[in-house]
Amino acid sequence: MKQTNLLLITFDQLRADWCDLNSKSTNMPHVAKIAEEGWHATYCYTSSPQCMPARFSWLTGLEPSRIGVTSNGRYELSNQSPSFVRDLRNSGWKTTLIGKAHFYSHLSSMDMRNKLNKLNELGFSEVIEVAGPRALRNVECTLTDEWRAKNVYEKQKQDLDLRYRSHIEENAWKVKTTLLPNELYPDIWIAKKAEDMIRNKKDTEPWFLWVSFVGPHEPFDTPKPWKGIHKFGDIKESKNNYDWIDRLDDQCLLKQKYNNWKGKIQDNDILKLKCDYGDHIKLLDDQVGNLMREINQRSDKNSWNIAITSDHGEILGDGGMLYKGSFQEGAIRVPWVYRGIRPCKSEPMQKTLGLTKIMKLMVRNLIKNGSSKRLRKKAERSDRAVVEFRDEILFIRGNKKLARKRSGKILWAVELERDGSEKENCYEKKQEELFRKEEWLEIKEWSDKEVTKRRRRNWFIDGIAESLN
């Protein structure tokens, strides 16, 4: 087998439009440079707007509804679940994870190192695992050991406990500078561990290295010198004209979220959060630059494939809401960048791309020593994506989005080409005539088949995921 390595860089809660790789003023120049040497997708969609179902779907290649996990909760993947990482290891790759996996619940106090056997059986040869920023008040790992050694653990835990006593409370979104020294700030710490490993790893076998950053998940708490890079004048105002959401069915998850957030957060607070979010993204991009510097100093620097994405986005004030868990573009559209071992500059891919599908294609292509061009050609054969959240399903084809209940009930529809801010529910306005249009009729017929398929088959596959409730 020809020597070839894969560096997979993932973020948590990075929305695609905040790292606009088509813009010369992108917030992520190091990521943009990688994209220039390969290809990237403008319209890549996650399989779910929450961490666990999205990541379970990545690893297994299955839809969230087939796994039985369509939202975050007390779930855990079976050790014997399908795993692209195990496929790589079985094909001769050394497989390493540094950062966040989230293949089991982080809601209860526990030590992540007790789950090492699970990750080994899922395919990882070596692991340095870290939980997300919020979960680090409950979960022990190597990083929290170092917090204790530097006498910052208790102060950090108390701060997180105060801020997240409730889901929607001003303390939670108040912008702060981190209490941690820079070397123990999670994303900087993860990058440093990965840099050391890249520097010291012998180039004797193919290597899959997954560097999984925990940011820009809230609380952002960006440290200096990145803190303050973005000013109010640099930030676009949020999309707030969403009256159509108020008129949705009360059972619609988007309306429930909209009502829960209504009047809770002020525009000025959102602007502050956006500045902090942008600062954190710049920090992350600099960590990507550090990783690439280490790779470029290796003797096998020309045998590295690079893939970059995120599990989901961040609503970040659109409609007066925060966080994730909706079918809005900010929550579901994520970056996708791929650079093969032979750089091939190409135009951004404009077709709709499903993230789980491209991850699956990437691994198959890697095992077969396929080129970056070959991967892109395979990706372009489809122009559709499905996103699932709880009992709702979103169907995306081209620039059209149709949201339905799992029962089949149509909830809303948006046409992005003329309404990129999603300010109009065209199903509400043109309910009688919408599906007389050929493109909308094709989406409805496709979604009818998918909804029927989900109703007829078992809701989940026994043995893939276990409920811990």
Tab-separated table of C-alpha atoms in Angstrom:
chain	number	residue	atom	x	y	z
A	1	MET	CA	0.000	0.000	0.000
A	2	LYS	CA	1.289	3.431	-0.947
A	3	GLN	CA	2.210	5.635	1.999
A	4	THR	CA	-0.491	8.282	2.440
A	5	ASN	CA	-1.684	10.084	5.568
A	6	LEU	CA	-4.922	11.834	6.454
A	7	LEU	CA	-5.225	14.791	8.807
A	8	LEU	CA	-8.888	15.334	9.689
A	9	ILE	CA	-9.475	18.682	11.420
A	10	THR	CA	-12.924	19.183	12.918
A	11	PHE	CA	-14.494	22.030	14.823
A	12	ASP	CA	-17.530	22.144	17.088
A	13	GLN	CA	-20.195	24.712	16.207
A	14	LEU	CA	-18.458	26.481	13.289
A	15	ARG	CA	-20.970	27.871	10.809
A	16	ALA	CA	-19.863	27.990	7.193
A	17	ASP	CA	-20.557	31.648	6.508
A	18	TRP	CA	-18.183	32.712	9.294
A	19	CYS	CA	-15.214	31.159	7.548
A	20	ASP	CA	-16.272	32.233	4.050
A	21	LEU	CA	-13.496	30.692	1.980
A	22	ASN	CA	-14.733	32.410	-1.179
A	23	SER	CA	-13.876	35.827	0.290
A	24	LYS	CA	-10.463	37.506	0.247
A	25	SER	CA	-11.244	38.832	3.728
A	26	THR	CA	-11.963	35.380	5.167
A	27	ASN	CA	-11.595	34.978	8.919
A	28	MET	CA	-9.624	31.747	8.363
A	29	PRO	CA	-6.702	32.420	5.960
A	30	HIS	CA	-4.816	29.225	6.907
A	31	VAL	CA	-7.890	27.105	6.154
A	32	ALA	CA	-8.447	29.133	2.960
A	33	LYS	CA	-4.900	28.341	1.813
A	34	ILE	CA	-5.596	24.609	2.193
A	35	ALA	CA	-8.838	25.083	0.237
A	36	GLU	CA	-6.959	26.888	-2.557
A	37	GLU	CA	-4.722	23.848	-3.000
A	38	GLY	CA	-7.691	21.463	-3.146
A	39	TRP	CA	-11.432	22.040	-3.237
A	40	HIS	CA	-14.212	23.043	-0.929
A	41	ALA	CA	-18.003	22.945	-0.876
A	42	THR	CA	-20.040	26.101	-0.375
A	43	TYR	CA	-23.213	24.206	0.590
A	44	CYS	CA	-22.245	21.322	2.858
A	45	TYR	CA	-24.863	20.219	5.387
A	46	THR	CA	-24.482	18.244	8.594
A	47	SER	CA	-26.814	15.291	9.236
A	48	SER	CA	-28.033	16.853	12.500
A	49	PRO	CA	-27.804	20.263	14.221
A	50	GLN	CA	-26.553	18.706	17.482
A	51	CYS	CA	-23.235	17.110	18.414
A	52	MET	CA	-24.014	13.489	19.245
A	53	PRO	CA	-26.255	12.547	16.298
A	54	ALA	CA	-23.942	14.361	13.881
A	55	ARG	CA	-20.809	12.633	15.204
A	56	PHE	CA	-22.480	9.210	15.517
A	57	SER	CA	-23.500	9.624	11.878
A	58	TRP	CA	-19.940	10.551	10.792
A	59	LEU	CA	-18.426	7.501	12.407
A	60	THR	CA	-21.003	4.925	11.350
A	61	GLY	CA	-22.018	6.341	7.970
A	62	LEU	CA	-25.668	5.925	9.023
A	63	GLU	CA	-28.497	8.454	9.225
A	64	PRO	CA	-29.278	9.615	12.784
A	65	SER	CA	-32.714	7.969	12.597
A	66	ARG	CA	-31.116	4.615	11.734
A	67	ILE	CA	-28.874	4.909	14.770
A	68	GLY	CA	-31.820	5.916	16.967
A	69	VAL	CA	-30.173	9.143	18.123
A	70	THR	CA	-31.603	12.343	16.635
A	71	SER	CA	-30.696	14.749	19.446
A	72	ASN	CA	-28.216	15.068	22.282
A	73	GLY	CA	-28.915	13.024	25.395
A	74	ARG	CA	-27.734	10.151	27.535
A	75	TYR	CA	-26.654	7.870	24.705
A	76	GLU	CA	-23.624	5.756	23.974
A	77	LEU	CA	-22.431	4.081	20.781
A	78	SER	CA	-21.904	0.347	20.989
A	79	ASN	CA	-18.280	-0.808	20.796
A	80	GLN	CA	-19.288	-2.922	17.794
A	81	SER	CA	-20.907	-0.080	15.846
A	82	PRO	CA	-19.826	0.420	12.229
A	83	SER	CA	-16.794	2.732	12.229
A	84	PHE	CA	-14.829	4.326	9.405
A	85	VAL	CA	-11.892	4.601	11.822
A	86	ARG	CA	-11.915	0.838	12.344
A	87	ASP	CA	-12.052	0.405	8.557
A	88	LEU	CA	-8.917	2.520	8.225
A	89	ARG	CA	-7.108	0.636	10.982
A	90	ASN	CA	-8.046	-2.697	9.431
A	91	SER	CA	-6.635	-1.414	6.126
A	92	GLY	CA	-3.254	-0.635	7.678
A	93	TRP	CA	-3.518	2.888	9.062
A	94	LYS	CA	-2.389	3.955	12.495
A	95	THR	CA	-5.399	5.824	13.928
A	96	THR	CA	-5.071	8.677	16.426
A	97	LEU	CA	-7.618	10.995	18.063
A	98	ILE	CA	-6.678	14.202	19.852
A	99	GLY	CA	-9.638	16.222	21.130
A	100	LYS	CA	-13.403	15.702	21.213
A	101	ALA	CA	-15.089	12.491	20.034
A	102	HIS	CA	-18.456	12.557	21.904
A	103	PHE	CA	-19.410	8.959	21.182
A	104	TYR	CA	-20.927	8.679	24.685
A	105	SER	CA	-22.743	11.065	27.016
A	106	HIS	CA	-20.838	13.817	28.831
A	107	LEU	CA	-23.806	14.784	31.028
A	108	SER	CA	-22.679	12.938	34.173
A	109	SER	CA	-19.482	13.096	36.201
A	110	MET	CA	-16.966	10.581	34.877
A	111	ASP	CA	-13.358	10.068	33.772
A	112	MET	CA	-12.976	9.878	30.004
A	113	ARG	CA	-10.007	7.543	30.344
A	114	ASN	CA	-12.394	4.847	31.563
A	115	LYS	CA	-13.849	4.844	28.029
A	116	LEU	CA	-10.522	4.131	26.347
A	117	ASN	CA	-11.500	0.522	25.593
A	118	LYS	CA	-14.625	1.736	23.768
A	119	LEU	CA	-12.596	4.040	21.542
A	120	ASN	CA	-10.036	1.301	20.904
A	121	GLU	CA	-12.798	-1.057	19.766
A	122	LEU	CA	-14.259	1.672	17.566
A	123	GLY	CA	-10.892	1.756	15.809
A	124	PHE	CA	-8.601	4.253	17.518
A	125	SER	CA	-5.027	3.049	18.157
A	126	GLU	CA	-4.200	5.974	20.461
A	127	VAL	CA	-6.374	8.616	22.092
A	128	ILE	CA	-6.012	11.891	23.987
A	129	GLU	CA	-9.664	12.743	24.534
A	130	VAL	CA	-11.162	16.044	25.703
A	131	ALA	CA	-14.786	16.995	26.368
A	132	GLY	CA	-16.457	20.199	25.194
A	133	PRO	CA	-16.070	23.483	27.124
A	134	ARG	CA	-19.293	23.090	29.131
A	135	ALA	CA	-18.776	19.398	29.882
A	136	LEU	CA	-15.328	19.966	31.374
A	137	ARG	CA	-17.034	20.940	34.629
A	138	ASN	CA	-18.272	17.324	34.924
A	139	VAL	CA	-15.770	15.249	32.968
A	140	GLU	CA	-12.212	14.335	33.971
A	141	CYS	CA	-9.418	13.941	31.428
A	142	THR	CA	-5.704	14.655	30.977
A	143	LEU	CA	-6.461	18.355	30.470
A	144	THR	CA	-8.347	18.676	33.773
A	145	ASP	CA	-5.407	16.949	35.500
A	146	GLU	CA	-3.209	19.756	34.223
A	147	TRP	CA	-5.778	22.358	35.357
A	148	ARG	CA	-5.519	20.920	38.848
A	149	ALA	CA	-1.733	20.904	38.737
A	150	LYS	CA	-1.811	24.638	37.882
A	151	ASN	CA	-4.514	25.368	40.534
A	152	VAL	CA	-7.082	26.636	38.028
A	153	TYR	CA	-9.551	23.725	38.023
A	154	GLU	CA	-11.821	24.822	40.879
A	155	LYS	CA	-12.053	28.410	39.657
A	156	GLN	CA	-12.915	27.243	36.122
A	157	LYS	CA	-15.498	24.740	37.372
A	158	GLN	CA	-17.201	27.306	39.605
A	159	ASP	CA	-17.398	29.763	36.718
A	160	LEU	CA	-18.981	27.169	34.404
A	161	ASP	CA	-21.416	26.021	37.101
A	162	LEU	CA	-22.562	29.609	37.656
A	163	ARG	CA	-23.030	30.280	33.967
A	164	TYR	CA	-24.883	27.119	33.054
A	165	ARG	CA	-27.321	26.631	35.931
A	166	SER	CA	-30.019	27.241	33.320
A	167	HIS	CA	-30.082	26.904	29.531
A	168	ILE	CA	-31.359	30.445	28.906
A	169	GLU	CA	-29.870	32.836	31.427
A	170	GLU	CA	-27.817	36.001	30.981
A	171	ASN	CA	-24.803	34.508	32.755
A	172	ALA	CA	-24.530	31.916	29.985
A	173	TRP	CA	-23.926	34.373	27.141
A	174	LYS	CA	-22.048	37.068	29.024
A	175	VAL	CA	-18.757	37.629	27.182
A	176	LYS	CA	-15.649	37.024	29.275
A	177	THR	CA	-11.953	36.435	28.829
A	178	THR	CA	-10.910	32.925	29.837
A	179	LEU	CA	-9.713	32.264	33.375
A	180	LEU	CA	-7.225	29.728	32.006
A	181	PRO	CA	-3.605	30.350	31.035
A	182	ASN	CA	-3.203	30.141	27.263
A	183	GLU	CA	-1.299	26.859	27.343
A	184	LEU	CA	-4.271	25.234	29.148
A	185	TYR	CA	-6.994	26.778	26.988
A	186	PRO	CA	-8.598	23.657	25.423
A	187	ASP	CA	-8.138	24.439	21.721
A	188	ILE	CA	-4.550	25.653	22.167
A	189	TRP	CA	-3.781	22.614	24.328
A	190	ILE	CA	-5.257	20.224	21.734
A	191	ALA	CA	-3.234	21.840	18.950
A	192	LYS	CA	-0.010	21.649	20.970
A	193	LYS	CA	-0.519	17.923	21.672
A	194	ALA	CA	-1.114	17.351	17.957
A	195	GLU	CA	1.929	19.419	16.953
A	196	ASP	CA	4.150	17.373	19.275
A	197	MET	CA	2.777	14.139	17.849
A	198	ILE	CA	3.248	15.259	14.235
A	199	ARG	CA	6.809	16.325	15.007
A	200	ASN	CA	7.782	13.039	16.679
A	201	LYS	CA	5.826	10.438	14.722
A	202	LYS	CA	7.979	8.114	12.591
A	203	ASP	CA	6.923	7.932	8.944
A	204	THR	CA	6.849	4.141	8.693
A	205	GLU	CA	3.109	3.521	8.273
A	206	PRO	CA	0.090	5.390	6.935
A	207	TRP	CA	-1.435	7.595	9.597
A	208	PHE	CA	-4.936	8.892	10.242
A	209	LEU	CA	-4.734	11.793	12.683
A	210	TRP	CA	-8.004	13.329	13.815
A	211	VAL	CA	-7.528	16.692	15.542
A	212	SER	CA	-10.940	17.513	16.969
A	213	PHE	CA	-11.139	21.032	18.383
A	214	VAL	CA	-13.822	21.803	20.973
A	215	GLY	CA	-14.378	25.356	19.685
A	216	PRO	CA	-15.937	27.590	18.658
A	217	HIS	CA	-18.552	26.036	20.963
A	218	GLU	CA	-19.777	28.393	23.662
A	219	PRO	CA	-18.584	29.701	26.047
A	220	PHE	CA	-16.054	31.170	23.617
A	221	ASP	CA	-14.033	33.011	26.313
A	222	THR	CA	-11.337	33.876	23.798
A	223	PRO	CA	-7.940	34.584	25.380
A	224	LYS	CA	-5.515	37.335	24.479
A	225	PRO	CA	-3.924	38.123	22.029
A	226	TRP	CA	-6.963	37.066	19.961
A	227	LYS	CA	-9.478	38.761	22.255
A	228	GLY	CA	-10.670	42.065	20.792
A	229	ILE	CA	-9.607	41.480	17.174
A	230	HIS	CA	-13.197	41.937	16.000
A	231	LYS	CA	-15.060	45.197	16.667
A	232	PHE	CA	-18.760	46.011	16.369
A	233	GLY	CA	-18.140	47.692	13.014
A	234	ASP	CA	-16.747	44.433	11.601
A	235	ILE	CA	-19.853	42.435	12.454
A	236	LYS	CA	-23.014	42.015	10.394
A	237	GLU	CA	-26.299	42.439	12.215
A	238	SER	CA	-28.316	39.312	12.923
A	239	LYS	CA	-31.241	38.220	10.794
A	240	ASN	CA	-34.223	39.103	12.970
A	241	ASN	CA	-37.284	39.389	10.717
A	242	TYR	CA	-38.792	35.941	11.291
A	243	ASP	CA	-42.492	36.672	11.796
A	244	TRP	CA	-43.383	33.541	9.824
A	245	ILE	CA	-41.950	31.368	12.594
A	246	ASP	CA	-44.603	32.767	14.965
A	247	ARG	CA	-47.296	31.395	12.651
A	248	LEU	CA	-45.959	27.838	12.513
A	249	ASP	CA	-47.691	24.866	14.106
A	250	ASP	CA	-47.098	24.765	17.872
A	251	GLN	CA	-45.576	21.277	17.477
A	252	CYS	CA	-42.851	22.622	15.176
A	253	LEU	CA	-39.456	22.563	16.916
A	254	LEU	CA	-38.367	25.827	15.296
A	255	LYS	CA	-41.388	27.664	16.708
A	256	GLN	CA	-40.789	26.179	20.164
A	257	LYS	CA	-37.183	27.345	20.125
A	258	TYR	CA	-38.186	30.771	18.812
A	259	ASN	CA	-40.736	31.194	21.610
A	260	ASN	CA	-38.259	30.041	24.270
A	261	TRP	CA	-35.755	32.709	23.220
A	262	LYS	CA	-38.162	35.552	22.494
A	263	GLY	CA	-37.069	38.707	24.320
A	264	LYS	CA	-34.310	36.933	26.260
A	265	ILE	CA	-31.227	38.430	24.625
A	266	GLN	CA	-30.609	41.987	23.421
A	267	ASP	CA	-29.045	43.042	20.110
A	268	ASN	CA	-26.042	44.564	21.893
A	269	ASP	CA	-25.349	41.264	23.672
A	270	ILE	CA	-25.539	39.419	20.355
A	271	LEU	CA	-23.001	41.798	18.810
A	272	LYS	CA	-20.615	41.194	21.710
A	273	LEU	CA	-21.025	37.451	21.303
A	274	LYS	CA	-20.368	37.703	17.574
A	275	CYS	CA	-17.130	39.580	18.194
A	276	ASP	CA	-16.037	36.889	20.647
A	277	TYR	CA	-17.063	34.154	18.190
A	278	GLY	CA	-15.017	35.775	15.438
A	279	ASP	CA	-12.016	36.117	17.751
A	280	HIS	CA	-12.245	32.425	18.656
A	281	ILE	CA	-12.386	31.444	14.984
A	282	LYS	CA	-9.198	33.427	14.350
A	283	LEU	CA	-7.550	31.558	17.246
A	284	LEU	CA	-8.617	28.242	15.701
A	285	ASP	CA	-7.291	29.208	12.285
A	286	ASP	CA	-3.922	30.036	13.825
A	287	GLN	CA	-3.858	26.557	15.387
A	288	VAL	CA	-4.486	25.076	11.928
A	289	GLY	CA	-1.531	27.134	10.695
A	290	ASN	CA	0.645	25.645	13.457
A	291	LEU	CA	-0.378	22.108	12.488
A	292	MET	CA	0.432	22.742	8.827
A	293	ARG	CA	3.803	24.200	9.760
A	294	GLU	CA	4.706	20.961	11.536
A	295	ILE	CA	3.546	18.835	8.598
A	296	ASN	CA	5.548	20.950	6.152
A	297	GLN	CA	8.711	20.258	8.170
A	298	ARG	CA	8.321	16.488	7.848
A	299	SER	CA	10.113	14.409	5.237
A	300	ASP	CA	6.759	12.955	4.139
A	301	LYS	CA	5.049	16.341	3.806
A	302	ASN	CA	3.864	15.488	0.286
A	303	SER	CA	1.900	12.429	1.399
A	304	TRP	CA	-0.704	14.207	3.563
A	305	ASN	CA	-4.379	14.488	2.671
A	306	ILE	CA	-6.167	17.234	4.640
A	307	ALA	CA	-9.912	17.366	5.403
A	308	ILE	CA	-11.620	20.119	7.433
A	309	THR	CA	-15.235	20.376	8.636
A	310	SER	CA	-17.511	20.946	11.662
A	311	ASP	CA	-20.237	18.869	13.312
A	312	HIS	CA	-22.818	21.682	13.063
A	313	GLY	CA	-23.071	25.473	13.144
A	314	GLU	CA	-24.203	28.163	15.580
A	315	ILE	CA	-27.418	30.199	15.237
A	316	LEU	CA	-25.596	33.195	16.763
A	317	GLY	CA	-28.500	35.604	17.147
A	318	ASP	CA	-30.506	34.854	14.004
A	319	GLY	CA	-34.119	35.372	15.001
A	320	GLY	CA	-32.953	36.358	18.497
A	321	MET	CA	-31.785	32.783	19.200
A	322	LEU	CA	-28.450	31.194	20.123
A	323	TYR	CA	-26.650	27.861	20.034
A	324	LYS	CA	-27.855	25.002	17.788
A	325	GLY	CA	-30.811	22.614	17.428
A	326	SER	CA	-32.719	24.085	14.474
A	327	PHE	CA	-32.866	23.759	10.691
A	328	GLN	CA	-31.732	27.361	10.120
A	329	GLU	CA	-28.748	27.742	7.793
A	330	GLY	CA	-26.530	29.000	10.610
A	331	ALA	CA	-27.054	25.770	12.539
A	332	ILE	CA	-26.759	23.204	9.737
A	333	ARG	CA	-24.444	24.541	6.995
A	334	VAL	CA	-20.819	23.725	7.750
A	335	PRO	CA	-17.451	24.087	6.006
A	336	TRP	CA	-16.005	21.247	3.939
A	337	VAL	CA	-12.403	21.490	2.685
A	338	TYR	CA	-10.327	18.734	1.109
A	339	ARG	CA	-6.751	18.819	-0.177
A	340	GLY	CA	-5.223	15.648	-1.580
A	341	ILE	CA	-1.548	14.709	-1.730
A	342	ARG	CA	-1.395	16.320	-5.182
A	343	PRO	CA	-2.717	19.897	-5.002
A	344	CYS	CA	-5.362	20.605	-7.641
A	345	LYS	CA	-6.795	24.087	-7.577
A	346	SER	CA	-10.466	24.118	-8.523
A	347	GLU	CA	-13.541	26.287	-8.213
A	348	PRO	CA	-15.718	25.909	-5.100
A	349	MET	CA	-18.309	23.166	-5.421
A	350	GLN	CA	-21.765	24.779	-5.483
A	351	LYS	CA	-23.892	21.631	-5.307
A	352	THR	CA	-25.624	20.537	-2.114
A	353	LEU	CA	-23.416	18.080	-0.210
A	354	GLY	CA	-24.314	15.864	2.761
A	355	LEU	CA	-21.485	15.733	5.309
A	356	THR	CA	-21.938	12.089	6.330
A	357	LYS	CA	-21.919	11.061	2.673
A	358	ILE	CA	-18.703	12.913	1.832
A	359	MET	CA	-16.974	11.536	4.944
A	360	LYS	CA	-17.876	8.013	3.825
A	361	LEU	CA	-16.688	8.701	0.267
A	362	MET	CA	-13.458	10.236	1.570
A	363	VAL	CA	-12.516	7.121	3.541
A	364	ARG	CA	-13.330	4.759	0.678
A	365	ASN	CA	-11.345	6.958	-1.684
A	366	LEU	CA	-8.385	7.019	0.701
A	367	ILE	CA	-8.311	3.238	1.107
A	368	LYS	CA	-8.352	2.866	-2.699
A	369	ASN	CA	-5.612	5.517	-3.115
A	370	GLY	CA	-8.019	7.700	-5.026
A	371	SER	CA	-7.194	11.278	-5.975
A	372	SER	CA	-8.745	14.509	-4.738
A	373	LYS	CA	-10.292	15.017	-8.193
A	374	ARG	CA	-11.880	11.584	-8.039
A	375	LEU	CA	-13.400	12.364	-4.643
A	376	ARG	CA	-14.881	15.597	-5.927
A	377	LYS	CA	-16.382	13.885	-8.970
A	378	LYS	CA	-18.091	11.365	-6.716
A	379	ALA	CA	-19.374	14.157	-4.453
A	380	GLU	CA	-20.864	16.036	-7.400
A	381	ARG	CA	-23.090	13.115	-8.412
A	382	SER	CA	-25.642	14.173	-5.827
A	383	ASP	CA	-27.256	17.524	-5.141
A	384	ARG	CA	-29.269	16.772	-2.029
A	385	ALA	CA	-28.948	16.369	1.727
A	386	VAL	CA	-31.134	15.214	4.623
A	387	VAL	CA	-30.906	16.696	8.124
A	388	GLU	CA	-32.689	15.113	11.095
A	389	PHE	CA	-33.539	16.531	14.494
A	390	ARG	CA	-35.816	14.786	16.979
A	391	ASP	CA	-39.034	13.950	15.099
A	392	GLU	CA	-38.419	16.335	12.194
A	393	ILE	CA	-36.631	15.887	8.868
A	394	LEU	CA	-35.271	18.594	6.563
A	395	PHE	CA	-34.878	17.860	2.859
A	396	ILE	CA	-32.464	20.050	0.885
A	397	ARG	CA	-32.099	19.926	-2.869
A	398	GLY	CA	-30.333	22.652	-4.762
A	399	ASN	CA	-31.368	25.888	-3.070
A	400	LYS	CA	-34.669	24.616	-1.695
A	401	LYS	CA	-35.435	23.400	1.848
A	402	LEU	CA	-38.526	21.496	2.931
A	403	ALA	CA	-39.128	20.693	6.617
A	404	ARG	CA	-41.486	17.883	7.624
A	405	LYS	CA	-42.504	15.901	10.671
A	406	ARG	CA	-41.550	12.232	10.670
A	407	SER	CA	-45.299	11.591	10.313
A	408	GLY	CA	-45.113	13.331	6.940
A	409	LYS	CA	-46.737	16.643	7.865
A	410	ILE	CA	-45.175	19.558	5.968
A	411	LEU	CA	-44.048	22.375	8.297
A	412	TRP	CA	-42.327	25.018	6.197
A	413	ALA	CA	-40.289	25.630	3.051
A	414	VAL	CA	-37.582	28.134	2.084
A	415	GLU	CA	-36.036	29.027	-1.280
A	416	LEU	CA	-32.465	30.133	-0.556
A	417	GLU	CA	-31.640	31.501	-4.006
A	418	ARG	CA	-33.944	34.471	-3.575
A	419	ASP	CA	-34.259	34.384	0.231
A	420	GLY	CA	-30.826	33.642	1.660
A	421	SER	CA	-31.809	35.086	5.038
A	422	GLU	CA	-34.788	32.711	5.283
A	423	LYS	CA	-37.285	35.476	5.971
A	424	GLU	CA	-40.180	33.885	4.108
A	425	ASN	CA	-41.981	30.561	4.460
A	426	CYS	CA	-42.996	29.968	0.846
A	427	TYR	CA	-45.142	26.983	1.861
A	428	GLU	CA	-47.266	29.331	3.944
A	429	LYS	CA	-47.672	31.863	1.142
A	430	LYS	CA	-48.077	29.483	-1.809
A	431	GLN	CA	-49.339	26.284	-0.234
A	432	GLU	CA	-51.793	25.488	-3.018
A	433	GLU	CA	-49.482	26.198	-5.932
A	434	LEU	CA	-45.996	25.474	-4.559
A	435	PHE	CA	-45.853	21.837	-5.609
A	436	ARG	CA	-47.162	22.594	-9.063
A	437	LYS	CA	-43.659	23.846	-9.798
A	438	GLU	CA	-41.504	21.037	-11.124
A	439	GLU	CA	-38.517	21.558	-8.802
A	440	TRP	CA	-40.669	21.709	-5.669
A	441	LEU	CA	-42.708	18.714	-6.840
A	442	GLU	CA	-39.477	16.690	-7.228
A	443	ILE	CA	-38.462	17.563	-3.667
A	444	LYS	CA	-41.900	16.633	-2.336
A	445	GLU	CA	-41.911	13.285	-4.149
A	446	TRP	CA	-38.389	12.524	-2.938
A	447	SER	CA	-39.278	13.499	0.631
A	448	ASP	CA	-42.507	11.428	0.451
A	449	LYS	CA	-40.408	8.332	-0.278
A	450	GLU	CA	-37.928	9.114	2.502
A	451	VAL	CA	-40.657	9.745	5.078
A	452	THR	CA	-42.434	6.523	4.084
A	453	LYS	CA	-39.163	4.591	4.297
A	454	ARG	CA	-38.592	5.835	7.833
A	455	ARG	CA	-42.125	4.918	8.880
A	456	ARG	CA	-41.977	1.407	7.430
A	457	ARG	CA	-38.618	0.346	8.769
A	458	ASN	CA	-37.547	0.088	12.388
A	459	TRP	CA	-36.826	3.516	13.836
A	460	PHE	CA	-33.355	2.397	14.823
A	461	ILE	CA	-30.938	-0.521	14.433
A	462	ASP	CA	-30.653	-2.535	17.634
A	463	GLY	CA	-27.164	-2.579	19.071
A	464	ILE	CA	-25.829	0.576	17.421
A	465	ALA	CA	-26.635	3.040	20.197
A	466	GLU	CA	-27.743	2.485	23.763
A	467	SER	CA	-29.953	4.812	25.790
A	468	LEU	CA	-28.505	5.447	29.249
A	469	ASN	CA	-31.634	7.114	30.687
